[in-house]
Coordinates of N, CA and C and ligand atoms in Angstrom, one line a residue:
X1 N 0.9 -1.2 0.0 CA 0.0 0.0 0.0 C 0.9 1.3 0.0
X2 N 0.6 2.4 -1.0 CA 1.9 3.5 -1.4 C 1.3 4.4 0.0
X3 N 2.3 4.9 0.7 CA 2.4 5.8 1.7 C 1.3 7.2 1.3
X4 N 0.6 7.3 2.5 CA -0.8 8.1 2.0 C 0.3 9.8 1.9
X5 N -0.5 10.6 0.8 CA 0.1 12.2 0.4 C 0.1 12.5 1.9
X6 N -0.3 12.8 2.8 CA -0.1 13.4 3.8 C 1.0 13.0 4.8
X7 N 1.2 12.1 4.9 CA 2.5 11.5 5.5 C 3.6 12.1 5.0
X8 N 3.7 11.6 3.5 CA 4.4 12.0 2.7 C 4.9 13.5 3.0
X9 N 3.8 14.5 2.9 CA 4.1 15.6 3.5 C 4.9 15.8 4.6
X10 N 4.0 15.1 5.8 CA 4.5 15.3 6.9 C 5.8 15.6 7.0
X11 N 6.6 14.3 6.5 CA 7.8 13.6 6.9 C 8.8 14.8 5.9
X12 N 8.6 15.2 4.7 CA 9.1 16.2 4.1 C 8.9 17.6 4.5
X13 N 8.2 17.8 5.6 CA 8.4 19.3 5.9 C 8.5 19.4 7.8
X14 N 8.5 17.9 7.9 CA 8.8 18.3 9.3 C 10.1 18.8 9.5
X15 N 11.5 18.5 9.0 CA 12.7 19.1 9.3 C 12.6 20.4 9.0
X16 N 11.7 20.8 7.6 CA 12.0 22.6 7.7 C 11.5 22.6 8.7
X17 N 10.4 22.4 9.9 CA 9.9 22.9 10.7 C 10.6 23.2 11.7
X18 N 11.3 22.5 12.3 CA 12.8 22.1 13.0 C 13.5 23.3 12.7
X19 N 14.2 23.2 11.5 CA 14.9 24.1 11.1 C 14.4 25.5 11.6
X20 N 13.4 26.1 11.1 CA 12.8 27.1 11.0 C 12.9 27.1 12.5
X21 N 12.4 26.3 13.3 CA 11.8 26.8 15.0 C 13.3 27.0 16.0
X22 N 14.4 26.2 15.2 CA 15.4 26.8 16.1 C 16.6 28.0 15.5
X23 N 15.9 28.9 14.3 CA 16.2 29.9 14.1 C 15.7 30.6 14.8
X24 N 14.5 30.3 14.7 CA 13.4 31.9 15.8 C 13.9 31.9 17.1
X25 N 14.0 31.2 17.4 CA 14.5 30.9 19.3 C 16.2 31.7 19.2
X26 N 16.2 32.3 20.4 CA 17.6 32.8 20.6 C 18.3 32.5 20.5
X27 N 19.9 33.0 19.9 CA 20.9 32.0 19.9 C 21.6 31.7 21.8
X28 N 20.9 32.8 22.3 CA 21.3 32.6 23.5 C 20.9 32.0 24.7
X29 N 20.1 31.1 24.3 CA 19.2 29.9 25.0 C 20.2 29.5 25.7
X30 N 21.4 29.0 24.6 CA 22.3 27.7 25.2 C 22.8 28.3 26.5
X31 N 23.1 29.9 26.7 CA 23.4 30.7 27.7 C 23.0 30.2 29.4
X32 N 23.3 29.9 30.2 CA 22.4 29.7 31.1 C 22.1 31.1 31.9
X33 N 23.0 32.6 31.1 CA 22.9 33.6 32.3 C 21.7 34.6 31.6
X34 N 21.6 35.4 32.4 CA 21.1 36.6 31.1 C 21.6 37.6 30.8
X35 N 21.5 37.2 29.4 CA 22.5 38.0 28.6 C 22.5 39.3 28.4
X36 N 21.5 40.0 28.8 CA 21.1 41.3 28.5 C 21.8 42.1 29.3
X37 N 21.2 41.8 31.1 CA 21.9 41.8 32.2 C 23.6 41.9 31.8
X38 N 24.1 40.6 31.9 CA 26.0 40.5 31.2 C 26.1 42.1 30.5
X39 N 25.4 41.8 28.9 CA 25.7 42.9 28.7 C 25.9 44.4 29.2
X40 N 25.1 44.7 30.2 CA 24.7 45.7 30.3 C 26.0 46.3 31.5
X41 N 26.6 45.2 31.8 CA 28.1 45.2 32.7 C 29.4 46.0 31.7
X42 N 29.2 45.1 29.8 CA 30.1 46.2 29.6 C 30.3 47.2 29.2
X43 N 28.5 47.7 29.6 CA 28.6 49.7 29.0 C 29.5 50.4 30.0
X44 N 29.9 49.6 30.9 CA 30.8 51.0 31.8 C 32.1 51.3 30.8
X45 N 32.8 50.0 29.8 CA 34.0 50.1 29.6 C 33.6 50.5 28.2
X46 N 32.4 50.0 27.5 CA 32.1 50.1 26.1 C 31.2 50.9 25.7
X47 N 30.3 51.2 26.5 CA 29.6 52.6 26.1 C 28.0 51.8 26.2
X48 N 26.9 52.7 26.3 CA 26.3 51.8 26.5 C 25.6 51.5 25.1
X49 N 24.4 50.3 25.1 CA 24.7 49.5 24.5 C 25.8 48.9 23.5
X50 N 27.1 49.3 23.7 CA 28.6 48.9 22.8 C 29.0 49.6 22.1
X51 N 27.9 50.8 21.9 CA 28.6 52.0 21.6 C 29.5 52.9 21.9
X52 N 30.9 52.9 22.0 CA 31.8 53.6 22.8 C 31.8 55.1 22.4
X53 N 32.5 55.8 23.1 CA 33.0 57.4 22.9 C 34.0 57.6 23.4
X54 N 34.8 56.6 24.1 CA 36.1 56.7 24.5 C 37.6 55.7 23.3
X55 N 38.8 55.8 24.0 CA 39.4 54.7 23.2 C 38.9 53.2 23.4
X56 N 38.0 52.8 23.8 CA 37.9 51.2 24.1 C 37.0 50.9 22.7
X57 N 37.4 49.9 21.9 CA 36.6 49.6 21.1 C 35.0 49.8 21.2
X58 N 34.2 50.2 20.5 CA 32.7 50.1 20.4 C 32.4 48.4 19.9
X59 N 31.6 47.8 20.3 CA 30.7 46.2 20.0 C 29.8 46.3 19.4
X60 N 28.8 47.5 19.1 CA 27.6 47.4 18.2 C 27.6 47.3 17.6
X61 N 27.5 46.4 16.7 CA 26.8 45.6 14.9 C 28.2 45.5 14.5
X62 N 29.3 44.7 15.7 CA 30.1 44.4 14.5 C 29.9 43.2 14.1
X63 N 30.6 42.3 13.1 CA 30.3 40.9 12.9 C 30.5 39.6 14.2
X64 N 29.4 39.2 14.3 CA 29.2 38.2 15.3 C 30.4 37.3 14.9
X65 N 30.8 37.0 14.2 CA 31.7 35.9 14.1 C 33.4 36.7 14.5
X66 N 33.4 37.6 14.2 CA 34.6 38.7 14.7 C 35.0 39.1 16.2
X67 N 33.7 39.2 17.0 CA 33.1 39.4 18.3 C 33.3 38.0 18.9
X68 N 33.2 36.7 18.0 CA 33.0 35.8 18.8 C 34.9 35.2 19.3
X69 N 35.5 35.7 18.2 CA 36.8 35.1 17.7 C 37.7 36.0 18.6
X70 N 37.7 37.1 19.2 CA 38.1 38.0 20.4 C 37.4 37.7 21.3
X71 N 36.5 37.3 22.0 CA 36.2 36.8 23.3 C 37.3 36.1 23.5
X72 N 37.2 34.7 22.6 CA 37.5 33.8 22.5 C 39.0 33.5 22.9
X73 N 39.8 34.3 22.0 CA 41.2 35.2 22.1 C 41.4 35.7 23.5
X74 N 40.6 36.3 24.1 CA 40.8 36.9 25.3 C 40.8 35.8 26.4
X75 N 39.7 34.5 26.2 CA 39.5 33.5 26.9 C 40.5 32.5 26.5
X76 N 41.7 32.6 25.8 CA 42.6 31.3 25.5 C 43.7 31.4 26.4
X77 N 44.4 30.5 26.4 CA 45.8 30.7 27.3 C 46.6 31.7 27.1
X78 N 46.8 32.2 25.7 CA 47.6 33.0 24.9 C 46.7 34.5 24.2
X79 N 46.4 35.1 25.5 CA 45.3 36.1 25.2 C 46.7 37.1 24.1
X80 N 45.9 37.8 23.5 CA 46.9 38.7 22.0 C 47.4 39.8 23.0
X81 N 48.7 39.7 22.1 CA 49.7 41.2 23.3 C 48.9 42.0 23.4
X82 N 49.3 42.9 24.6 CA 48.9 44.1 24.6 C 47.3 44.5 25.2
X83 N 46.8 42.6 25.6 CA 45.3 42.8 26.1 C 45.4 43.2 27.9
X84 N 44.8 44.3 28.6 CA 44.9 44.6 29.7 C 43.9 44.1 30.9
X85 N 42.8 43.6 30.5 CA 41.5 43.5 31.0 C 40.9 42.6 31.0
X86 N 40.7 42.4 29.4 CA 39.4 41.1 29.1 C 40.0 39.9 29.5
X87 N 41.1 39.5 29.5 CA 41.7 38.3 29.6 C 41.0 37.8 31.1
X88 N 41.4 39.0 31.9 CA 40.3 38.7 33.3 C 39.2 38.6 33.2
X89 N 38.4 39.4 32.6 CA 37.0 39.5 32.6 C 36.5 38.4 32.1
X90 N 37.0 37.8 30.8 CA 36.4 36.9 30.3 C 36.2 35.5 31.1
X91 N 37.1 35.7 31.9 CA 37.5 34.5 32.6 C 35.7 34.1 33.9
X92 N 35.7 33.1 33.5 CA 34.3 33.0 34.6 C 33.1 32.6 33.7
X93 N 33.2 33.0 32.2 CA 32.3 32.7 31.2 C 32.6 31.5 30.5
X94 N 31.4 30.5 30.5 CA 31.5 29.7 29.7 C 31.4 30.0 28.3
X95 N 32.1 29.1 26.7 CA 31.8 29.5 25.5 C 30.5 29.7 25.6
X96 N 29.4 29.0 25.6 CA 28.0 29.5 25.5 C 27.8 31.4 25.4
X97 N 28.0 31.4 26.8 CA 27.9 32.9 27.0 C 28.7 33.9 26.1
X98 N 29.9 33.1 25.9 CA 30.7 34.2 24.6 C 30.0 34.3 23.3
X99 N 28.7 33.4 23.2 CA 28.5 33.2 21.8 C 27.3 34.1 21.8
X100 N 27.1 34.3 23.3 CA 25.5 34.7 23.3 C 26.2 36.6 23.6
X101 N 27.1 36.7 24.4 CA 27.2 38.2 23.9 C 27.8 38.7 22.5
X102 N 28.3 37.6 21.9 CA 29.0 37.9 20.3 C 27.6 38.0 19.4
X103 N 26.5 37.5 19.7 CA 25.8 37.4 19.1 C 24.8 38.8 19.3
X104 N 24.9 39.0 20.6 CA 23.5 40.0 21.4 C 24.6 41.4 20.7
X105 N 25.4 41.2 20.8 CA 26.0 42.9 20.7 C 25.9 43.0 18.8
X106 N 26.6 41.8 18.5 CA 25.9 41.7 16.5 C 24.9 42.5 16.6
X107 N 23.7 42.3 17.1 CA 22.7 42.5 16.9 C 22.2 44.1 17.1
X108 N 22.4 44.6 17.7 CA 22.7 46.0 18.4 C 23.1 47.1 17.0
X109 N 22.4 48.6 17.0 CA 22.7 49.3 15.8 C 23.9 49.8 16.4
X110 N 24.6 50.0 15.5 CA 26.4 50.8 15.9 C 25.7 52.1 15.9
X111 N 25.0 52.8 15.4 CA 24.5 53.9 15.2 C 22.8 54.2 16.4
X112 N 23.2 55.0 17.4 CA 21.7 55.1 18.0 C 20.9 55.0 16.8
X113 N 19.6 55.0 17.1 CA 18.0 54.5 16.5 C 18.1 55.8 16.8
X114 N 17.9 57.1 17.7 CA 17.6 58.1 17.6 C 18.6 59.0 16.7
X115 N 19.9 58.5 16.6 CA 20.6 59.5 15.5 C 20.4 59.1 14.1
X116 N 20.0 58.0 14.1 CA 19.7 57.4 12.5 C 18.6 58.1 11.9
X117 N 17.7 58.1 12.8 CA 16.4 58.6 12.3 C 16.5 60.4 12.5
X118 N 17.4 60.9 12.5 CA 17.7 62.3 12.7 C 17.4 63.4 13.6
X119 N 17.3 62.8 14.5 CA 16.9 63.5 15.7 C 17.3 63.6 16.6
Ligands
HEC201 C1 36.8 47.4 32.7 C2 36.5 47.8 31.4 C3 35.9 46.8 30.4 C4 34.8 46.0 30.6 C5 33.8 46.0 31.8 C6 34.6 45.3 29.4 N1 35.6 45.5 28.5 FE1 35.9 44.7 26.7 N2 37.6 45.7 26.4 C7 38.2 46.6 27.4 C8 39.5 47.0 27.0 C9 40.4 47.9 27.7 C10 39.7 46.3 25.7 C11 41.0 46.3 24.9 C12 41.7 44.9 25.2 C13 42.3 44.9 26.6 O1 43.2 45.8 26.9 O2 42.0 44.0 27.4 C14 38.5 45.6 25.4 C15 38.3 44.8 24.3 C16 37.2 44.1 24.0 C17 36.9 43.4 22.7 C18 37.8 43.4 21.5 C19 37.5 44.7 20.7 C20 38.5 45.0 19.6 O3 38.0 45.5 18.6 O4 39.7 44.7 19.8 C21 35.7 42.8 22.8 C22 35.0 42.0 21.8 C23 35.2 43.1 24.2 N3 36.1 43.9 24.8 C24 34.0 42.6 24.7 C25 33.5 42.9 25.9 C26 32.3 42.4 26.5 C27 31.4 41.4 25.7 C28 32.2 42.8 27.8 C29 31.2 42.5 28.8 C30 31.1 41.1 29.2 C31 33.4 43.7 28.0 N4 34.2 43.7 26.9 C32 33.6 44.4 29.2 C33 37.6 47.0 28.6 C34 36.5 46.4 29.1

């Protein structure tokens, strides 16, 4: 007996569904902290939401995967010369959480929403 059309269906669109439902979901689930909170620790040094005005690098909307590769850097044995701080700071965070602020600050306009829109 040939497998009824709806099965058929089923079975062929259940993985997009999968797919699709752990796109929508945060990438910072895997996080166990909240991330927002974390974040909001490094507007003293980065400006707030990662926007800086001083010399310390700005975080907002740069590439998540760039963000993720400097945590990361900062969290290895062999933090890059010349690093004063994060080497400490980073220390205490699991990768999860590096992925979930590399990702949360991506996200973030480099540009306030109030200066973009001209006001
Ligand atoms: C006490 C001040 C301070 C705090 C708080 C701080 N940072 Fe930093 N951050 C620095 C300094 C200074 C550097 C330059 C590297 C160094 O000297 O350690 C830096 C560099 C970085 C860089 C690399 C930027 C680049 O372009 O080189 C990233 C990414 C970063 N910090 C992320 C974070 C995140 C995420 C947090 C919050 C969890 C955070 N920082 C909290 C001071 C701080």
């Amino acid at each position: 007996m040939p497998m009824s059309l709806s099965l058929v269906g089923r079975l062929l669109f259940a993985p997009a569904l999968l797919a699709a439902s752990s796109a929508a979901a945060p990438a910072w689930a895997s996080s166990t902290l909240d991330i927002k909170t974390v974040a909001s620790s490094c507007a003293n040094c980065h400006g707030p939401d990662g926007r800086s005005t001083t010399i310390i690098p700005s975080l907002a909307g740069r590439p998540q995967a760039a963000l993720l590769e400097q945590l990361r850097a900062f969290a290895s044995d062999n933090p890059p010369a010349g690093t004063t701080i994060m080497n400490r700071l980073v220390k205490g965070y699991q990768d999860a959480d590096l992925q979930a602020l590399a990702q949360y600050f991506s996200t973030l306009p480099s540009t306030p929403v109030s200066m973009a829109q001209g006001r």
